[in-house]
Coordinates of C-alpha atoms in Angstrom, one line a residue:
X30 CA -1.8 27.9 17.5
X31 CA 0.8 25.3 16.7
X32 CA 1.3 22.0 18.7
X33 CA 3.8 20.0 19.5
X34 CA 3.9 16.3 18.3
X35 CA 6.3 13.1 18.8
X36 CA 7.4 11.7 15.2
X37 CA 9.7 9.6 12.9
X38 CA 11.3 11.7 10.7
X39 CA 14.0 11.3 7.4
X40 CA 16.6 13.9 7.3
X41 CA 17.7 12.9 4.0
X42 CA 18.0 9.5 2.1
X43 CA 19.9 6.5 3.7
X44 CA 19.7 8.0 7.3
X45 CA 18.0 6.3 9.4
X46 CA 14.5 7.1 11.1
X47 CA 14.8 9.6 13.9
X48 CA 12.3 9.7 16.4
X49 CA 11.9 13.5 18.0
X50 CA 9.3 16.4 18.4
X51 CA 8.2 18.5 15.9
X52 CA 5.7 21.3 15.8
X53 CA 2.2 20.9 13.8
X54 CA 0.1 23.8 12.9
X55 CA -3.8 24.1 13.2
X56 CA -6.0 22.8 10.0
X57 CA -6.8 24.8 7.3
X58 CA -10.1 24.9 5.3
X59 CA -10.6 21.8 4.0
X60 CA -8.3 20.1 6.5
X61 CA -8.6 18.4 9.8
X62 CA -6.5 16.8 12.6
X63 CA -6.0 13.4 13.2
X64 CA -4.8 11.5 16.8
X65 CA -3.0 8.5 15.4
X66 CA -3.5 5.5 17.2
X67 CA -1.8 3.5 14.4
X68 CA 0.2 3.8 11.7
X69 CA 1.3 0.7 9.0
X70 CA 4.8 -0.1 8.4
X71 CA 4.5 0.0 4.6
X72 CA 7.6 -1.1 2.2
X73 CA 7.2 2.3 0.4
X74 CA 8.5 4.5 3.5
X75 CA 11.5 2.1 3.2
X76 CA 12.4 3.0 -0.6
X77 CA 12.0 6.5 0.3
X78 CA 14.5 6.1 3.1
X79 CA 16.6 4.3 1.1
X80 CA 16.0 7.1 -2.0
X81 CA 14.6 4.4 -4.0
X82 CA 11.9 6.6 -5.1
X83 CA 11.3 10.3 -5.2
X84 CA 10.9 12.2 -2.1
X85 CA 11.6 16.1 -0.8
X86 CA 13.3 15.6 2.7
X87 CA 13.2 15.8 5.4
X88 CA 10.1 14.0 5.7
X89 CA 7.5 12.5 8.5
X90 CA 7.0 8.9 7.6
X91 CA 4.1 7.0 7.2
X92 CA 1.4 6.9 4.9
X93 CA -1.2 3.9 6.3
X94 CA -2.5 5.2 9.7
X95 CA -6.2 5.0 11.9
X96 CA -7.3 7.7 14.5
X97 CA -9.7 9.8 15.7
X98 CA -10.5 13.4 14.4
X99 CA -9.4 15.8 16.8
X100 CA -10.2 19.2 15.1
X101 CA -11.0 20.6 11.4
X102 CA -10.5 23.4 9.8
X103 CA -13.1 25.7 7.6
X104 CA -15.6 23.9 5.3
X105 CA -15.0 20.5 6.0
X106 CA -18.0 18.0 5.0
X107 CA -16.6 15.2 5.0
X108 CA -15.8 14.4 8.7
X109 CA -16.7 15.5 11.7
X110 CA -15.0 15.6 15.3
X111 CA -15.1 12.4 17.2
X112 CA -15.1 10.4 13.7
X113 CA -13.0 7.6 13.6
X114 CA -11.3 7.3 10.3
X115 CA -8.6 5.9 7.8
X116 CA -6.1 7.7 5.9
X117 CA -5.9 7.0 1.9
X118 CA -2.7 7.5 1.2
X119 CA -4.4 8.2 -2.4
X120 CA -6.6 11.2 -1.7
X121 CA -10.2 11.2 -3.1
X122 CA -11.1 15.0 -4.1
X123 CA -14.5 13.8 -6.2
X124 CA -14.0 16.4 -8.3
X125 CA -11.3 15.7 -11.0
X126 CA -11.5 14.7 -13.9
X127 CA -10.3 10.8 -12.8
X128 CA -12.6 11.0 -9.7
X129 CA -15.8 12.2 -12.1
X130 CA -14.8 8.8 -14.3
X131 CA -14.9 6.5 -11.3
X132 CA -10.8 6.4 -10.8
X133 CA -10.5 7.6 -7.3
X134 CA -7.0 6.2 -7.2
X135 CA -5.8 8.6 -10.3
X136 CA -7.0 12.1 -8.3
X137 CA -5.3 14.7 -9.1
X138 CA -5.1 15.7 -5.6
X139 CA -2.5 13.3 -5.1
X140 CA 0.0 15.6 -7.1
X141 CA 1.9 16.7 -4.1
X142 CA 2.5 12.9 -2.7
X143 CA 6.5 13.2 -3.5
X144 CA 7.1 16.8 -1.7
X145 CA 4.7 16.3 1.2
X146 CA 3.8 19.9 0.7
X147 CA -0.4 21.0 0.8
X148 CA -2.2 22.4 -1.9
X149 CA -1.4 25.9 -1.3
X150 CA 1.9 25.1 -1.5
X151 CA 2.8 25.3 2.1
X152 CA 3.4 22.7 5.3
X153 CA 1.9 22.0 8.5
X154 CA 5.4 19.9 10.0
X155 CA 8.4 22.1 11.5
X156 CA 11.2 21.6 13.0
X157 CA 14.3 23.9 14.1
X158 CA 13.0 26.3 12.0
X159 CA 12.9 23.9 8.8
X160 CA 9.5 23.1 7.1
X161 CA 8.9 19.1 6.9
X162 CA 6.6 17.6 4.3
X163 CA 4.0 14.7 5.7
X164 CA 4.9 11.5 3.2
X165 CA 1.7 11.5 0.5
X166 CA 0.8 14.5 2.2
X167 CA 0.1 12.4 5.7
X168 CA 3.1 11.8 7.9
X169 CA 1.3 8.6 9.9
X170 CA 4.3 8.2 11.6
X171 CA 3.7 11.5 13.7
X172 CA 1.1 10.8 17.0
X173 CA -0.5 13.9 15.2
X174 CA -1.0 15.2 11.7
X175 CA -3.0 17.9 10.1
X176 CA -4.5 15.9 6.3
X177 CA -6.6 16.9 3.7
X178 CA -10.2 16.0 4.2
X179 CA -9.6 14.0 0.9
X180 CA -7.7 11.6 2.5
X181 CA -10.1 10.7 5.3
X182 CA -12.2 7.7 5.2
X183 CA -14.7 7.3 8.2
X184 CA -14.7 3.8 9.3
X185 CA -17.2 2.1 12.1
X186 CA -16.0 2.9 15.8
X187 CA -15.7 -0.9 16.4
X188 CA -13.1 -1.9 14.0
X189 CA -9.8 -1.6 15.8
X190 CA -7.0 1.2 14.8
X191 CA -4.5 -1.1 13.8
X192 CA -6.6 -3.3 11.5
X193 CA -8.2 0.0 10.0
X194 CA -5.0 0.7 9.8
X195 CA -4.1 -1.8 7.1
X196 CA -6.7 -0.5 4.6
X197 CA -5.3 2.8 3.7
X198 CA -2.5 1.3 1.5
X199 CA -1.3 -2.5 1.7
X200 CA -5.0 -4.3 1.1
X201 CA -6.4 -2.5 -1.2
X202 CA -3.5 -2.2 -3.3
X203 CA -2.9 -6.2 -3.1
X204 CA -6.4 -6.6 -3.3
X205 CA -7.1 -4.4 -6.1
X206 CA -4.3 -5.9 -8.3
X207 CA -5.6 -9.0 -8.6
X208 CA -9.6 -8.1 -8.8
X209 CA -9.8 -4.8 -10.6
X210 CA -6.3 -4.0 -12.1
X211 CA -5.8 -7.6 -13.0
X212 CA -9.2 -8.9 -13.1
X213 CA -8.8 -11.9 -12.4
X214 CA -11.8 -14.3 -12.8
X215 CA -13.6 -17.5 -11.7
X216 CA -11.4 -20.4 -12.8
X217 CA -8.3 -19.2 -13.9
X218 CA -4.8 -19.3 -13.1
X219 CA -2.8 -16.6 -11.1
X220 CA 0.9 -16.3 -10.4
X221 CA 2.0 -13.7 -7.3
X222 CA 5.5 -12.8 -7.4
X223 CA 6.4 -12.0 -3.5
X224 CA 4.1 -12.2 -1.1
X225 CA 5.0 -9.7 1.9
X226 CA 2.3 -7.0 2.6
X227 CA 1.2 -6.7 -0.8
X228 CA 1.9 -9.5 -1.8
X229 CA -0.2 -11.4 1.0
X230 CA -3.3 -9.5 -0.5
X231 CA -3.2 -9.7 -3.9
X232 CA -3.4 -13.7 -3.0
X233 CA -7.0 -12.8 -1.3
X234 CA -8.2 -10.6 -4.0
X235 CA -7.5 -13.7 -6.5
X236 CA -8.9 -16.1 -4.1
X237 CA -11.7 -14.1 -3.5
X238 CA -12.2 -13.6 -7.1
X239 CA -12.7 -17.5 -7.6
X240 CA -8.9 -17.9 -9.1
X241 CA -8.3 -22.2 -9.4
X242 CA -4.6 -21.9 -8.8
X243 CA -2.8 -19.1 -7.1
X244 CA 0.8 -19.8 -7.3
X245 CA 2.9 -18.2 -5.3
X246 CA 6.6 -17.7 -5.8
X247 CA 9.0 -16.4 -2.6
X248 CA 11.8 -17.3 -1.4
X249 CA 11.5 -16.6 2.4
X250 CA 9.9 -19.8 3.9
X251 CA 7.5 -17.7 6.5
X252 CA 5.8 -15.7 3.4
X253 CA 5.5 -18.6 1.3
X254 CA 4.3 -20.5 4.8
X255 CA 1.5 -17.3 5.5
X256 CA 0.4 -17.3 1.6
X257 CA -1.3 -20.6 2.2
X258 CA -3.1 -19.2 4.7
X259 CA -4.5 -15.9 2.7
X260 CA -5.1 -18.6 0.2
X261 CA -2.4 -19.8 -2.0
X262 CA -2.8 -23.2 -3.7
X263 CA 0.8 -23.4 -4.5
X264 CA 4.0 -22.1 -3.1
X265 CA 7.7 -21.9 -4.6
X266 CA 10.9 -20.5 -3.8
X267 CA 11.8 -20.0 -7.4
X268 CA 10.4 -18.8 -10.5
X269 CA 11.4 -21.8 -12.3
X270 CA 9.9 -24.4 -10.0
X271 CA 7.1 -22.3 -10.3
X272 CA 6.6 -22.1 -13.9
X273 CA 7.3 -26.0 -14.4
X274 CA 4.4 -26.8 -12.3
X275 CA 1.4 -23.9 -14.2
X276 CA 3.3 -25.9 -17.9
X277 CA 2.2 -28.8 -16.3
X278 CA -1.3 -28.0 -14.6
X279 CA -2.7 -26.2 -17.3
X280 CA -1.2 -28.6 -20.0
X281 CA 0.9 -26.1 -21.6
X282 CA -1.7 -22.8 -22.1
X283 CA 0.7 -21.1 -19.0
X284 CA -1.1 -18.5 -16.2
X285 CA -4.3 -15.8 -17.2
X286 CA -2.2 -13.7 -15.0
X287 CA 1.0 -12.5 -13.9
X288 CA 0.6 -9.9 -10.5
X289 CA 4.2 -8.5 -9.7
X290 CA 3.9 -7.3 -5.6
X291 CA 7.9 -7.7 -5.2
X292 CA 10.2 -5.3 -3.3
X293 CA 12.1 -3.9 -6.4
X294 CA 10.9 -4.7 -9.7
X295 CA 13.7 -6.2 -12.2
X296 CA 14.5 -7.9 -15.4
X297 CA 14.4 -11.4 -14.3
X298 CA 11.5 -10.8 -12.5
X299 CA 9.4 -9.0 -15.3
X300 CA 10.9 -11.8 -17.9
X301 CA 9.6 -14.4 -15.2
X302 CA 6.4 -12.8 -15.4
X303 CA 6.0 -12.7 -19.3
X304 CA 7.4 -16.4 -19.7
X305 CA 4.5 -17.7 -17.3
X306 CA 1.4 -16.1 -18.9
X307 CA 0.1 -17.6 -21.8
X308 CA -1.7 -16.1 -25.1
X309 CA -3.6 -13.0 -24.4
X310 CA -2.2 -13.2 -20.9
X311 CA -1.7 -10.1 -18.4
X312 CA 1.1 -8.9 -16.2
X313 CA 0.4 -6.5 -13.7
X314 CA 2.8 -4.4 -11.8
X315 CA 2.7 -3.2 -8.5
X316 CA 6.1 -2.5 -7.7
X317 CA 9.1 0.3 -7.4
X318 CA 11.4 -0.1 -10.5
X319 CA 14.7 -0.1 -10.5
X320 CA 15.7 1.8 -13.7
X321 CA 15.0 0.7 -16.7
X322 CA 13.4 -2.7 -17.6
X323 CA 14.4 -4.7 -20.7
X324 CA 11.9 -7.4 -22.4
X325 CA 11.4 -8.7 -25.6
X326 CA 8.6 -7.2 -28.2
X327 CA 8.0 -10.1 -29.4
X328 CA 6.8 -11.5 -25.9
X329 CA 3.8 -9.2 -26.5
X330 CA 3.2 -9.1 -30.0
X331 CA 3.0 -13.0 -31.0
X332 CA 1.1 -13.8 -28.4
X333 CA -0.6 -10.6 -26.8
X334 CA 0.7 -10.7 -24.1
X335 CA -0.1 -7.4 -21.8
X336 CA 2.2 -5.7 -19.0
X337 CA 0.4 -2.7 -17.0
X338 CA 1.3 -0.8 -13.7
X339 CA -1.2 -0.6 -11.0
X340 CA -1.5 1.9 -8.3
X341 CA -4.2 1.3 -5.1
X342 CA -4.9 -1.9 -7.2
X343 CA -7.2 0.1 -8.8
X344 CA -9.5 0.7 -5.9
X345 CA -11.8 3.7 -5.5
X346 CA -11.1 4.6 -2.0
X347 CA -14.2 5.8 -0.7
X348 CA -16.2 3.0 -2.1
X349 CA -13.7 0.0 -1.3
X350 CA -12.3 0.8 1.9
X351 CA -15.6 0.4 3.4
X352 CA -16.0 -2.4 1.1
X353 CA -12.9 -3.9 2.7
X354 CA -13.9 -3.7 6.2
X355 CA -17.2 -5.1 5.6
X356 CA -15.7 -8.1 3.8
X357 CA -13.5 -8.5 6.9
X358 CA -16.3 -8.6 9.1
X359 CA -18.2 -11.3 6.9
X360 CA -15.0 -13.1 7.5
X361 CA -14.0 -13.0 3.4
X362 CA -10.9 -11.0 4.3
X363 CA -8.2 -11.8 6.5
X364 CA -6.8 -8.8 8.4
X365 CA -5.5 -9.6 11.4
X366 CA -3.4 -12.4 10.6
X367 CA -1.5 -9.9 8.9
X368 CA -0.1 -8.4 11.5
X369 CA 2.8 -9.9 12.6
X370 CA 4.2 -7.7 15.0
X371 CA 3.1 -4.4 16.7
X372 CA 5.5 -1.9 17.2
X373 CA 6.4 1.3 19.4
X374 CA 6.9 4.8 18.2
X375 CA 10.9 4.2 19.1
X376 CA 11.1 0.9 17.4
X377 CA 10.2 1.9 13.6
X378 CA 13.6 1.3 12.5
X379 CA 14.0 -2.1 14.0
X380 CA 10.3 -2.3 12.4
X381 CA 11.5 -2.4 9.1
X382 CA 14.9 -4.4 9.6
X383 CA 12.2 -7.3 10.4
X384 CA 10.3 -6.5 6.7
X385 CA 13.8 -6.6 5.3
X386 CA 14.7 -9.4 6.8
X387 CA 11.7 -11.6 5.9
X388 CA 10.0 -11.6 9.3
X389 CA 7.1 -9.2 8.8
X390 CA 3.9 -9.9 6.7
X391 CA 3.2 -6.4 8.3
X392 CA 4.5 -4.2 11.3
X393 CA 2.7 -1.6 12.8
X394 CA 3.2 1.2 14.9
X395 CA 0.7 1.3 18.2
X396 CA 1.0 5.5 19.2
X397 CA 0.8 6.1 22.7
X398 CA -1.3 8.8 24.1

């Protein structure tokens, strides 16, 4: 029997977020049912809004969300009813070929992120008739949502829903760029280009890694204000300002690494990137594209340089999201100061006009029940 659930939906791309009821069926085998209590207001639901990136509409948004497990379908092991838990927007089958190898954040599972649609090639969101796919196969942004078991991290009943929240997508994606995608190390120098929910992160990861200098270049005053609090050393509004001061502190030898967390990825960004690293330095890429990039061979060749996308920063969901929360709780990761504003249901699209306009380290969405 299907239910009936309050949601923000996408008609098609450049509409705006529409906030109405739409019907959910019962879980599957395999699947369960989560009650959302929070859902994170994560840049990539803009892009798809916007048709940035690659999306079947219409859509439920939201891919970052904590809740409770309300029912599950047939031969679920993973969770059980009551369990509180975190949805990945990178599911974790354990099964595939990357899972097997210890790259959670390559399953093959998370084929179907772009169309929303389940494995067996059908939907659990409705409306008027029309089948509506859940954004990486989740759809946070609904009070409701029927997910694979895959996606489902349980996380200790303690740790609130909208800091649980923040671990399904921005952290360990910021986080994992700089320590396993990047791997950064003790002593070296790290250069983050933007620093909004991303961003923010992959200054901890670096910090956290033992990074000397993490330089961070933004040009909205608040970001570059919160980096020094998730542990920037340096801030700068600019690229140039920023790459005249790593010539001068490491006496010419330039930045070990370059970690790209920006909006929209571009030439002058990516040229940025590649002018501030030094021999054998890396530049990686956590960000949408916008077409096609130009750079210069020789950037890589004479010097080996090295440019490399990242996706979940590398993490391995079920072993670092837990991983995450525990170094929250020893105080090594800074969660709530993340937050900057918590939002209704009704105010998503006001939610993201704040991202846009440089207000928001993160939003996120508190579901009422």
């Amino acid at each position: 029997m299907s239910m009936i659930t309050r949601a923000a939906i996408c008609r098609e791309p450049a509409r705006p977020w529409e906030i109405t009821d739409i019907e959910l069926d019962e879980p599957k085998a395999n699947e369960v049912r989560i009650k959302f209590f929070a859902a994170g207001l994560c840049h990539s639901d803009d892009h798809i809004q916007k048709g940035d990136a690659q999306m079947r509409f219409p859509v439920v948004g939201g891919h970052e969300g904590a809740g409770i497990v309300d029912a599950v379908g047939a031969d679920v092991t993973r969770v059980n009813t009551g369990d509180h838990v975190v949805c990945s927007f990178i599911p974790a089958c354990g099964k595939c070929r990357y899972c097997s190898t210890g790259h959670q954040n390559l399953c093959d599972a998370g084929k179907n992120a772009s169309t929303g649609m389940f494995a067996d090639g059908t939907f659990r969101f409705h409306a008027e008739g029309e089948d509506l796919g859940g954004l990486c196969v989740l759809g946070t942004f609904s009070r409701y949502a029927v997910v694979s078991e895959w996606s489902c991290i349980v996380v200790p009943d303690d740790i609130p829903f909208d800091i649980a929240t923040l671990v399904g997508c921005g952290v360990p994606t910021g986080w994992g760029t700089a320590v396993y995608a990047g791997g950064v190390r003790a002593g070296q120098t790290v250069v983050v280009y933007g620093a909004g929910g991303v961003g923010s992160n992959a200054v901890q990861g670096a910090r956290y890694a033992g990074a000397k200098n993490v330089v961070v270049v933004d040009p909205v005053p608040f970001k570059r204000d919160m980096a020094k609090v998730f542990g920037a050393t340096h801030t700068f509004a600019n690229a140039a300002d920023a790459h005249e001061f790593v010539v001068e502190t490491t006496w010419g030898q330039l930045a070990d690494h370059a970690l790209i967390t920006v909006g929209v990825l571009d030439d002058d960004v990516i040229d940025a990137a590649l002018q501030v690293v030094g021999k054998s330095g890396k530049v990686t890429v956590t960000a949408v594209g916008a077409g096609k990039i130009n750079a210069n061979p020789g950037m890589f060749i004479g010097y080996q340089r090295r440019v490399q996308g990242a996706i979940f920063g590398g993490c391995n969901p079920l072993y670092d999201v837990p991983r995450l929360i525990e170094l929250y709780r020893s105080g090594d990761l800074k969660l709530d100061e993340l937050i900057t504003r918590r939002y209704s249901l009704d105010e998503v699209n006001q939610g993201y006009q704040d991202m846009l306009d440089g207000k928001n380290i993160r939003g996120v969405i508190i579901h009422e029940h």
